[in-house]
Coordinates of N, CA and C in Angstrom, one line a residue:
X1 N 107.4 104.0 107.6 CA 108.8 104.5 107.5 C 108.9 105.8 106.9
X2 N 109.5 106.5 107.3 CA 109.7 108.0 107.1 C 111.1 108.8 106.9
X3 N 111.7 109.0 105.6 CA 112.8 109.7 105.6 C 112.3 111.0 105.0
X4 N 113.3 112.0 106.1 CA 112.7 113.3 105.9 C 114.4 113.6 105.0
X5 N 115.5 113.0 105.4 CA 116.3 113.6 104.2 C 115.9 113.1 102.9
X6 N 115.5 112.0 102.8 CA 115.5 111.5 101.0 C 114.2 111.7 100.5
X7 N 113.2 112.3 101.8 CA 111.6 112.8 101.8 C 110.9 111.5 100.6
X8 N 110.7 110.4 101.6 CA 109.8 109.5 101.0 C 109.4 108.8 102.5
X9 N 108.0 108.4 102.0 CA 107.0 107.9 103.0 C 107.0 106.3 102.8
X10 N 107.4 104.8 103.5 CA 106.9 103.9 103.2 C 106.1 103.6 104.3
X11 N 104.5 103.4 103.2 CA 103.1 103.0 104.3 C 103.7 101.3 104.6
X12 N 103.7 100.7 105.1 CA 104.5 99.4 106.1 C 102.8 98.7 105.8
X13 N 102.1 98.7 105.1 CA 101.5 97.5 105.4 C 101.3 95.7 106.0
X14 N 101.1 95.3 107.1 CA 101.6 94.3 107.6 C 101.2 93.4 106.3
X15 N 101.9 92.1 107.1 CA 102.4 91.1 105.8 C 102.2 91.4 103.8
X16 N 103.0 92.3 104.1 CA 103.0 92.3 102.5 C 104.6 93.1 102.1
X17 N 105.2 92.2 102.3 CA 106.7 92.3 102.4 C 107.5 93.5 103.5
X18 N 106.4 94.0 103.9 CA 107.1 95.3 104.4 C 108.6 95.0 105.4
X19 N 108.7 94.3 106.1 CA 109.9 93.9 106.8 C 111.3 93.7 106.2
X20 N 110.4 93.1 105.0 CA 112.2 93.2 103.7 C 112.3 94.2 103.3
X21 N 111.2 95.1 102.7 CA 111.8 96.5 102.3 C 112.2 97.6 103.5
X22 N 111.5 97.2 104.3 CA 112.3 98.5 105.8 C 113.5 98.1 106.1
X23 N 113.7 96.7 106.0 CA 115.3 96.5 106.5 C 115.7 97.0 105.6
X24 N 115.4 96.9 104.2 CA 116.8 96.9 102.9 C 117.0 98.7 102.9
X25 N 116.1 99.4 102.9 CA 116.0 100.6 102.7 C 116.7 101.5 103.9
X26 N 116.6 100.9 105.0 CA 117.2 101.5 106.2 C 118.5 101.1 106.7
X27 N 119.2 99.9 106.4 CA 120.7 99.5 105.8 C 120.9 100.3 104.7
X28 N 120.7 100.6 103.8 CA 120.8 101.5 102.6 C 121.4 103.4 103.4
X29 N 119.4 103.4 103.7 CA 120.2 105.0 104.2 C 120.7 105.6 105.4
X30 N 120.5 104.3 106.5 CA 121.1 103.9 107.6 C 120.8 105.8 108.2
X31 N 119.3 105.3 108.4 CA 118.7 106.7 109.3 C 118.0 105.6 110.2
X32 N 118.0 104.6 110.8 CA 117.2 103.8 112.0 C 118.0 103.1 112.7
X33 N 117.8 103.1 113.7 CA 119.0 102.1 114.4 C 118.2 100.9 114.0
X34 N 117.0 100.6 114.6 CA 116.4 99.3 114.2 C 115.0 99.0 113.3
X35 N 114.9 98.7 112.7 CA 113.3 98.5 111.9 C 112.6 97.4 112.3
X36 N 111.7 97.2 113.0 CA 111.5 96.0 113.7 C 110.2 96.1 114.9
X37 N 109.9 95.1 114.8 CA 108.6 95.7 116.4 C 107.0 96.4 115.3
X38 N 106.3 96.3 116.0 CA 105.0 96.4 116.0 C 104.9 98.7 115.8
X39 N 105.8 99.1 116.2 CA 106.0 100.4 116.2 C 106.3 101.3 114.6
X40 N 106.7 99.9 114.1 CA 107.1 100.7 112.6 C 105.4 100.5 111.2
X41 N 104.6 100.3 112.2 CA 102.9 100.4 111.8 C 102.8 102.3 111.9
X42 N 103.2 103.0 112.9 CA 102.8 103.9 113.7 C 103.6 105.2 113.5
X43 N 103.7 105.5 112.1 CA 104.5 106.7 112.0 C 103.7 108.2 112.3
X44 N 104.2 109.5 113.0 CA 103.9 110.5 113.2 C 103.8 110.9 111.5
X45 N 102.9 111.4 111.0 CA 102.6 111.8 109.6 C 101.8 113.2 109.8
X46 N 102.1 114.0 109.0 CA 101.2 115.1 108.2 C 100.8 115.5 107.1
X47 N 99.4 115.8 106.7 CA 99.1 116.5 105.7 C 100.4 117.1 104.2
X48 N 101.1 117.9 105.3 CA 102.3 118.6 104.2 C 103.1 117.5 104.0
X49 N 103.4 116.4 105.0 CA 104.7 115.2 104.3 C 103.9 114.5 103.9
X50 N 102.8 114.4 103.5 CA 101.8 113.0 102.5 C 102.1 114.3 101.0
X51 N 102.4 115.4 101.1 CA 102.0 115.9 99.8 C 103.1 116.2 99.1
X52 N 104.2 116.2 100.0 CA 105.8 116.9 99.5 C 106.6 116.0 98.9
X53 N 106.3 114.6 99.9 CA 107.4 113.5 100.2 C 106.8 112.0 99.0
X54 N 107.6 111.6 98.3 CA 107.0 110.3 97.3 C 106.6 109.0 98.5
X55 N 105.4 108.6 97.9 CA 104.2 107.9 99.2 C 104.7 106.8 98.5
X56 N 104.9 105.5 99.2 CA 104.5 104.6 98.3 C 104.4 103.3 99.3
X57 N 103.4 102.4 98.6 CA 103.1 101.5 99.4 C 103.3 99.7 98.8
X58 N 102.6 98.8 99.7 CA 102.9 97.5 98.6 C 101.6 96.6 99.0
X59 N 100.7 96.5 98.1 CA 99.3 95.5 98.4 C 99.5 94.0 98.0
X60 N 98.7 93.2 98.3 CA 98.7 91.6 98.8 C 97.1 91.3 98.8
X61 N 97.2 90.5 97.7 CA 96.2 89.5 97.5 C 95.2 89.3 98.9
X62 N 94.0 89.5 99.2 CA 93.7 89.4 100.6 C 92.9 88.3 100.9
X63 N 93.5 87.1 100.4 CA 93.2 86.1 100.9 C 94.4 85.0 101.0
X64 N 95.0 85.4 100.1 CA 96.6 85.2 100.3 C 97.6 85.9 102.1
X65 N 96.8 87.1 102.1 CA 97.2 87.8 103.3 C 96.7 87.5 104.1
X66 N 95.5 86.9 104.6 CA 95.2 86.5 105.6 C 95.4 84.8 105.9
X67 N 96.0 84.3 105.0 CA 96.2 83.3 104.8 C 97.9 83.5 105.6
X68 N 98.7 84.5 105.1 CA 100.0 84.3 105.6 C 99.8 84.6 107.0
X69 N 98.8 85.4 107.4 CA 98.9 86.1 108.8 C 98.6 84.5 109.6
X70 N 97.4 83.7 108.9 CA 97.4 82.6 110.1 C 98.7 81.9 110.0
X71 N 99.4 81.7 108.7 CA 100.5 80.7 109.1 C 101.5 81.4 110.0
X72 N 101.6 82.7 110.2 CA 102.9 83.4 111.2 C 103.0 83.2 112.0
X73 N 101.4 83.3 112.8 CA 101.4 83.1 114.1 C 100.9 82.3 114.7
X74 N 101.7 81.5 115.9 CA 101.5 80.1 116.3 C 100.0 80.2 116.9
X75 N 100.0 81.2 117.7 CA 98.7 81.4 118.4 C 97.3 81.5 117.6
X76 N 97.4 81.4 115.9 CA 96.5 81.7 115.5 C 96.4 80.2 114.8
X77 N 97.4 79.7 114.5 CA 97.5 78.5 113.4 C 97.6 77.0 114.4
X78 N 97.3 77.5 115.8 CA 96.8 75.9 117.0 C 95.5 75.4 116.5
X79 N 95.2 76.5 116.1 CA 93.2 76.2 115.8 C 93.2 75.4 114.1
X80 N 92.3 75.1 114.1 CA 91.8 74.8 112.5 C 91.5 76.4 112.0
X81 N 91.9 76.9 110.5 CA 92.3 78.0 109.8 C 90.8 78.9 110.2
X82 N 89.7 77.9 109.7 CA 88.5 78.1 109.3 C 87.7 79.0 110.7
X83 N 88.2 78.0 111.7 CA 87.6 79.1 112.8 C 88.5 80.4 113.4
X84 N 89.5 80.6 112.9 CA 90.3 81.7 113.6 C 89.7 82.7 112.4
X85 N 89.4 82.3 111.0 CA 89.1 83.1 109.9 C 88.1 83.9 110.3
X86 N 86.9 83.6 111.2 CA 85.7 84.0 111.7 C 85.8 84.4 112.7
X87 N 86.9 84.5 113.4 CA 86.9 84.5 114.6 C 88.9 85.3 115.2
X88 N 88.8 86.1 114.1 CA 90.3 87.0 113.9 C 90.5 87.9 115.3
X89 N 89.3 89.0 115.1 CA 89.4 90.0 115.9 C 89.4 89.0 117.8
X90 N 89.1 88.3 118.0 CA 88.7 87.8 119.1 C 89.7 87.2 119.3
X91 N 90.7 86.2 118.3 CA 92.2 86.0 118.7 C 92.9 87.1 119.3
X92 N 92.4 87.8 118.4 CA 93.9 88.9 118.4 C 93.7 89.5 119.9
X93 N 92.6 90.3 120.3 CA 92.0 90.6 121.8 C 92.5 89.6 122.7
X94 N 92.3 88.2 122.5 CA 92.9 86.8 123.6 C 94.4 87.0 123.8
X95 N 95.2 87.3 122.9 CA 96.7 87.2 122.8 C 97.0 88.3 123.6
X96 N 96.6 89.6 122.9 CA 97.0 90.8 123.7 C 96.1 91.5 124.9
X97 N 95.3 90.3 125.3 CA 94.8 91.1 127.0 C 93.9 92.5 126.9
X98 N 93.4 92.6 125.7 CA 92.5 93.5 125.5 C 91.8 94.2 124.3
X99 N 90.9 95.1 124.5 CA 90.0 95.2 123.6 C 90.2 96.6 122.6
X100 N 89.8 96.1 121.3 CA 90.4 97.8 120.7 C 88.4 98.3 119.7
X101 N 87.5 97.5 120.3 CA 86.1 97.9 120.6 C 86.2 98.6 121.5
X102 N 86.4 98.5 122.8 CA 86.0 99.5 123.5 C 87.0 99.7 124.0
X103 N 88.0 100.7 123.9 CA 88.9 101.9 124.6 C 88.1 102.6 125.7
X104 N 88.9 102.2 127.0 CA 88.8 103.2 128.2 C 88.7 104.7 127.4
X105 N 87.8 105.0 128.2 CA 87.5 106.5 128.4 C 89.4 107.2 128.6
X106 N 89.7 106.8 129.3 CA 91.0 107.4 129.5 C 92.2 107.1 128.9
X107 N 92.0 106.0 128.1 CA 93.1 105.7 127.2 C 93.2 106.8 126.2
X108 N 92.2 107.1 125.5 CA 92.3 108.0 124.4 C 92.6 109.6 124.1
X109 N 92.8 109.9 125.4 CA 93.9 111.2 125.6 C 94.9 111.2 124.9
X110 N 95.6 109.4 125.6 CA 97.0 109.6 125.5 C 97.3 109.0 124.0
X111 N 96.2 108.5 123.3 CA 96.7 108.0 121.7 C 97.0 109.4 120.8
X112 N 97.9 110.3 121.3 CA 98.0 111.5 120.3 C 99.3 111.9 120.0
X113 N 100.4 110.6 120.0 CA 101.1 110.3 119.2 C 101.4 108.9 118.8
X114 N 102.4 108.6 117.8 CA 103.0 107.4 117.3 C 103.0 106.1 118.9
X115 N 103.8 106.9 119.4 CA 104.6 106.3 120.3 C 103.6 105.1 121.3
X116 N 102.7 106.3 121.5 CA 101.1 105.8 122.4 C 100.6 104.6 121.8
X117 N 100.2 105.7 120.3 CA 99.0 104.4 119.7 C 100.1 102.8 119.7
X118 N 100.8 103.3 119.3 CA 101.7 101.9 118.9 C 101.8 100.7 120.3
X119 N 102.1 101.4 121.3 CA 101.8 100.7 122.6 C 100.3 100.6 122.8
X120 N 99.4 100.8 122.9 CA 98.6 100.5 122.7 C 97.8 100.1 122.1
X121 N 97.6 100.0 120.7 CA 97.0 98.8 120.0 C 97.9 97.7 118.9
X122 N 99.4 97.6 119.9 CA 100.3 96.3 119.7 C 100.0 96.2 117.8
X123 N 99.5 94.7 117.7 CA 99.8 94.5 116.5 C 98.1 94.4 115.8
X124 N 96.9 95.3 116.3 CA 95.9 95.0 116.3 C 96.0 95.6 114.7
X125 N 96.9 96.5 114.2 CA 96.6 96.7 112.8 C 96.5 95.7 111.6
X126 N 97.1 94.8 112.0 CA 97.0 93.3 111.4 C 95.6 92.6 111.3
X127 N 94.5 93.9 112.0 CA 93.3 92.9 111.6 C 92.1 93.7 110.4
X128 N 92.8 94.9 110.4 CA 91.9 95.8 109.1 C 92.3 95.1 107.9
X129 N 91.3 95.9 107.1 CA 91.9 95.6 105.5 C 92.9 96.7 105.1
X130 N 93.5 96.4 103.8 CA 94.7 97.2 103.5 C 94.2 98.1 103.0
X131 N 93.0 99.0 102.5 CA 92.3 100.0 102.8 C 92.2 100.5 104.3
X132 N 91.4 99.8 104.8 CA 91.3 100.7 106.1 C 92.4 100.8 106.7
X133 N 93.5 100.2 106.7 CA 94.8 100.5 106.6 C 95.6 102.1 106.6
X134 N 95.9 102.1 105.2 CA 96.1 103.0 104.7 C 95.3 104.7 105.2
X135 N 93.7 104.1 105.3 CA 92.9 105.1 105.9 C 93.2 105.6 107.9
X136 N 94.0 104.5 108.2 CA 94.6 105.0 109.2 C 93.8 104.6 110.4
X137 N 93.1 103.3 110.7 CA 92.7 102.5 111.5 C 93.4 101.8 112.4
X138 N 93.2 102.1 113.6 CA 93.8 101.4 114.6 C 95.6 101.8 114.8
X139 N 95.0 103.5 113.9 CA 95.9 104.1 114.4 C 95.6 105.7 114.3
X140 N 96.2 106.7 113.6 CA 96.3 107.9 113.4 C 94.9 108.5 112.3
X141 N 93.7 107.6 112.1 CA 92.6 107.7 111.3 C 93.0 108.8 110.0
X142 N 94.2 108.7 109.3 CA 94.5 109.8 108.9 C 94.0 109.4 107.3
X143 N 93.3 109.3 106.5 CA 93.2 108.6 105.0 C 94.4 109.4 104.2
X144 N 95.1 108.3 104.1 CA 96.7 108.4 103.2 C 96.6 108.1 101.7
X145 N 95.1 107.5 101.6 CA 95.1 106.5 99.8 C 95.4 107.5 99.1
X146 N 95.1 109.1 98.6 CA 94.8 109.7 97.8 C 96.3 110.3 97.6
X147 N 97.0 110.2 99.2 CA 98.2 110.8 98.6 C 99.3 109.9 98.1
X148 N 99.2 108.6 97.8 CA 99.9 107.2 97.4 C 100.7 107.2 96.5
X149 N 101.4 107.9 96.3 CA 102.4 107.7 94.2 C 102.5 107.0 93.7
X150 N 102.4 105.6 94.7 CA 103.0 103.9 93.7 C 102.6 103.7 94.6
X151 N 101.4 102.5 93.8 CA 101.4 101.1 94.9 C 101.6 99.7 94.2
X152 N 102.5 99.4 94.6 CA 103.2 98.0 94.4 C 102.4 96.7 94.6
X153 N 102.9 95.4 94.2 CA 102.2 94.5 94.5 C 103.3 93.6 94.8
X154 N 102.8 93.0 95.8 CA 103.4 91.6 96.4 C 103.4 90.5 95.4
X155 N 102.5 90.4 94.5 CA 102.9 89.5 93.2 C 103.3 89.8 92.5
X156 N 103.7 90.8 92.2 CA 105.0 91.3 91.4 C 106.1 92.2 91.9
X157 N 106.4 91.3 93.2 CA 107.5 92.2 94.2 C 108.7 92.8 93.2
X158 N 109.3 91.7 92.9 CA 110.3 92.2 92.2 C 110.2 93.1 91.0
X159 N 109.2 93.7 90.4 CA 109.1 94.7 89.3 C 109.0 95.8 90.5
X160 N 108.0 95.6 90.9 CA 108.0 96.8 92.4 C 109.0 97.5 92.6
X161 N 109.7 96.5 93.5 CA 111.0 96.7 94.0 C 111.9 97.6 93.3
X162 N 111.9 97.1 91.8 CA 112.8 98.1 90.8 C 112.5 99.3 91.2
X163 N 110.8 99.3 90.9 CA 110.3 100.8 90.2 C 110.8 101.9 91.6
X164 N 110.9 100.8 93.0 CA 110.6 102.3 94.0 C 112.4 102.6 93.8
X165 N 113.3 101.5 93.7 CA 114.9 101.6 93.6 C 115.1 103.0 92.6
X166 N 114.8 103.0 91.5 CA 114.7 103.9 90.8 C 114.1 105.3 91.4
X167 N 112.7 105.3 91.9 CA 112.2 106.6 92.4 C 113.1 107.3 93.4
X168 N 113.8 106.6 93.6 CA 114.8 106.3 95.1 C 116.1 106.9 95.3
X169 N 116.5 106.8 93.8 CA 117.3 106.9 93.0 C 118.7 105.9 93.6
X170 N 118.5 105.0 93.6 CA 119.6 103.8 94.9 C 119.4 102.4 93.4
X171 N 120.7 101.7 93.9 CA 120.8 100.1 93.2 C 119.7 99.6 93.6
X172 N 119.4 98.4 92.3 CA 118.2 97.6 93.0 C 119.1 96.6 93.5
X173 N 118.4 96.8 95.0 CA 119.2 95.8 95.8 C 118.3 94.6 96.1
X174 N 119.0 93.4 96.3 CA 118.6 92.3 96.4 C 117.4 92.6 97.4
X175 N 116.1 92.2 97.8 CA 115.3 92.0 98.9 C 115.3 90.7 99.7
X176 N 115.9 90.7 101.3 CA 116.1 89.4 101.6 C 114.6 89.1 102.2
X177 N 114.4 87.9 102.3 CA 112.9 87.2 102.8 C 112.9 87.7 104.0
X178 N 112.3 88.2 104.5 CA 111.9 88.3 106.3 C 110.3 87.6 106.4
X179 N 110.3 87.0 107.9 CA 109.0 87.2 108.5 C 108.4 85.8 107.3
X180 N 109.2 85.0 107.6 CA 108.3 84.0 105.6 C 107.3 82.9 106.5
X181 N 106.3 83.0 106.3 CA 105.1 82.2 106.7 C 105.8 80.7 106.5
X182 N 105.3 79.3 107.6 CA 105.6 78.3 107.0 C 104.2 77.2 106.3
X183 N 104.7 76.4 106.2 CA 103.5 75.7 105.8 C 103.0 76.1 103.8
X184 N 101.8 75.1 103.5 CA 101.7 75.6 101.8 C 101.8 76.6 101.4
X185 N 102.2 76.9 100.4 CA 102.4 78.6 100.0 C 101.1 79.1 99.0
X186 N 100.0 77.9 98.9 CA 98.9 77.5 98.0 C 97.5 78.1 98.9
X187 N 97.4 79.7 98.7 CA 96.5 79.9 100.0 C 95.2 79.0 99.6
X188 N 95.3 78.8 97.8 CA 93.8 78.4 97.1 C 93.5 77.3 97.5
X189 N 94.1 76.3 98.3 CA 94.0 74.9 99.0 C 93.2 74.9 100.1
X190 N 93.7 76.1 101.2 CA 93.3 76.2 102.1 C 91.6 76.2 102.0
X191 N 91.3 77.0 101.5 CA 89.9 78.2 101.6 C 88.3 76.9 101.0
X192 N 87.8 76.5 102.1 CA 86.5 76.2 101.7 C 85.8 77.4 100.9
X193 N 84.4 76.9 100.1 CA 83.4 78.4 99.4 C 83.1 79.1 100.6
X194 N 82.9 78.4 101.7 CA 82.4 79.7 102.7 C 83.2 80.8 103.2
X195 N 84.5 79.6 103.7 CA 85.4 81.0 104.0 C 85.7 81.6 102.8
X196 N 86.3 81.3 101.9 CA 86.2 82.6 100.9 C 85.3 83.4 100.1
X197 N 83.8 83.1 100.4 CA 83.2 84.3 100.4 C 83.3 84.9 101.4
X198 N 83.6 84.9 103.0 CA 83.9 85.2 104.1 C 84.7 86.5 103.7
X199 N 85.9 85.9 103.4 CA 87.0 86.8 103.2 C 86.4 87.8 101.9
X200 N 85.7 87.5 101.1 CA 85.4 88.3 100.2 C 84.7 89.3 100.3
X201 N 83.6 89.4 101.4 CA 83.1 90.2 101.9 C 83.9 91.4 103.1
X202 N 84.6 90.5 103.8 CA 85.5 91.1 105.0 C 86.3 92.4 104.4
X203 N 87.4 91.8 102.8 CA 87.7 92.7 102.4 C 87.4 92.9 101.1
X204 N 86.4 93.2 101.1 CA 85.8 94.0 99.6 C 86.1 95.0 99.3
X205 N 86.8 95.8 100.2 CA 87.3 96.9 99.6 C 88.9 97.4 98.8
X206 N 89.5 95.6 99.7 CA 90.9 95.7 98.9 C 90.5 95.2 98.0
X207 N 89.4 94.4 97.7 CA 89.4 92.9 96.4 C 88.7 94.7 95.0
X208 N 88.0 95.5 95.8 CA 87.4 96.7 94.4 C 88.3 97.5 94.3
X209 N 89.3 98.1 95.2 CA 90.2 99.3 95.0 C 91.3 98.2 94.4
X210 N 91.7 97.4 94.6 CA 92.9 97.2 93.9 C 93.3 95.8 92.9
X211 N 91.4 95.4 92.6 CA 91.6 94.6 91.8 C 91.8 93.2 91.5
X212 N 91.5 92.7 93.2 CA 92.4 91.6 93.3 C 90.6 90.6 93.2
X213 N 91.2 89.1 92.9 CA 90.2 88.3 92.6 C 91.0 86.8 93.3
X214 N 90.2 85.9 93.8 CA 90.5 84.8 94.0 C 91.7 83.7 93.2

């Protein structure tokens, strides 16, 4: 999400509240008609607006996060947890009819803006880590971490919340739930030792850059 009047950047990390803060923020400065769809992954960004504009993002436990990603979607939560865990990138390809390993030769002209990439690799950003994320996989490869001002945490949304309300300079406004996973909210139940060394390994680089542990 991108306002160029109030010049602030929100990176939309999937499942990690981003849907409650894009709606709340965009009712607020009511610059979007809609915040919604697989498109609000995929903002046109530059160098000068990562440097000018306050960055800020929100990270998620990543075993908690992949934990909410299987409960969201039905297509992923038909299976027992354990084999979609191993077997993520291969859902996600089965659902959407194709591969983001191998890009046609001729697809990749047209990935040279927002609008492209977004139609074309759908909701495949939901399968990186919130590092390679940020670094701009499975979209604009643009690495955004360094220009970050705040990054928030989903387990302490609501201090978050305050701090960006304030940067923002806006009321802290209520955040309504969107998008709320069903099923236990106890990811620590779920996880045999395999799969979560699985996941420990998969994302090691959100569990070292931002600290998170089992």
């Amino acid at each position: 999400m991108v306002s160029h009047k109030h010049k602030f950047i929100f990176l939309h990390i999937p499942k990690c509240a981003g849907t409650s803060i894009g709606e709340t923020l965009n009712s607020h400065f009511d610059e979007y008609w809609n915040y919604s769809g697989f498109k609000i992954h995929h903002d046109d960004l530059t160098e000068e607006m990562l440097q000018e504009y306050f960055v800020f993002t929100i990270v998620r436990n990543p075993w908690d996060r992949l934990y909410s990603q299987y409960k969201f979607r039905p297509w992923l939560n038909c299976d027992p947890f354990e084999q979609t865990v191993y077997n993520l990138e291969e859902r996600f390809e089965s659902a959407y009819g194709k591969s983001v390993r191998n890009i046609p030769e001729h697809i990749n002209p047209k990935l040279d803006n927002a609008f492209n990439r977004a139609n074309w690799y759908d909701e495949f950003v939901h399968i990186p880590s919130q590092v390679e994320f940020l670094n701009g996989k499975y979209n604009d490869n643009m690495k955004k971490i360094s220009y970050i001002d705040y990054i928030g945490r989903f387990e302490d949304l609501d201090n978050s919340w305050k701090y960006i309300c304030q940067k923002l300079n806006i009321p802290d406004i209520p955040l309504p739930h969107k998008n709320i996973s069903n099923g236990d909210k106890d990811y620590k139940k779920i996880y045999t030792e395999e799969t979560k060394d699985y996941v420990a390994k998969k994302y090691s680089d959100d569990i070292k850059l931002f600290n998170y542990e089992f």
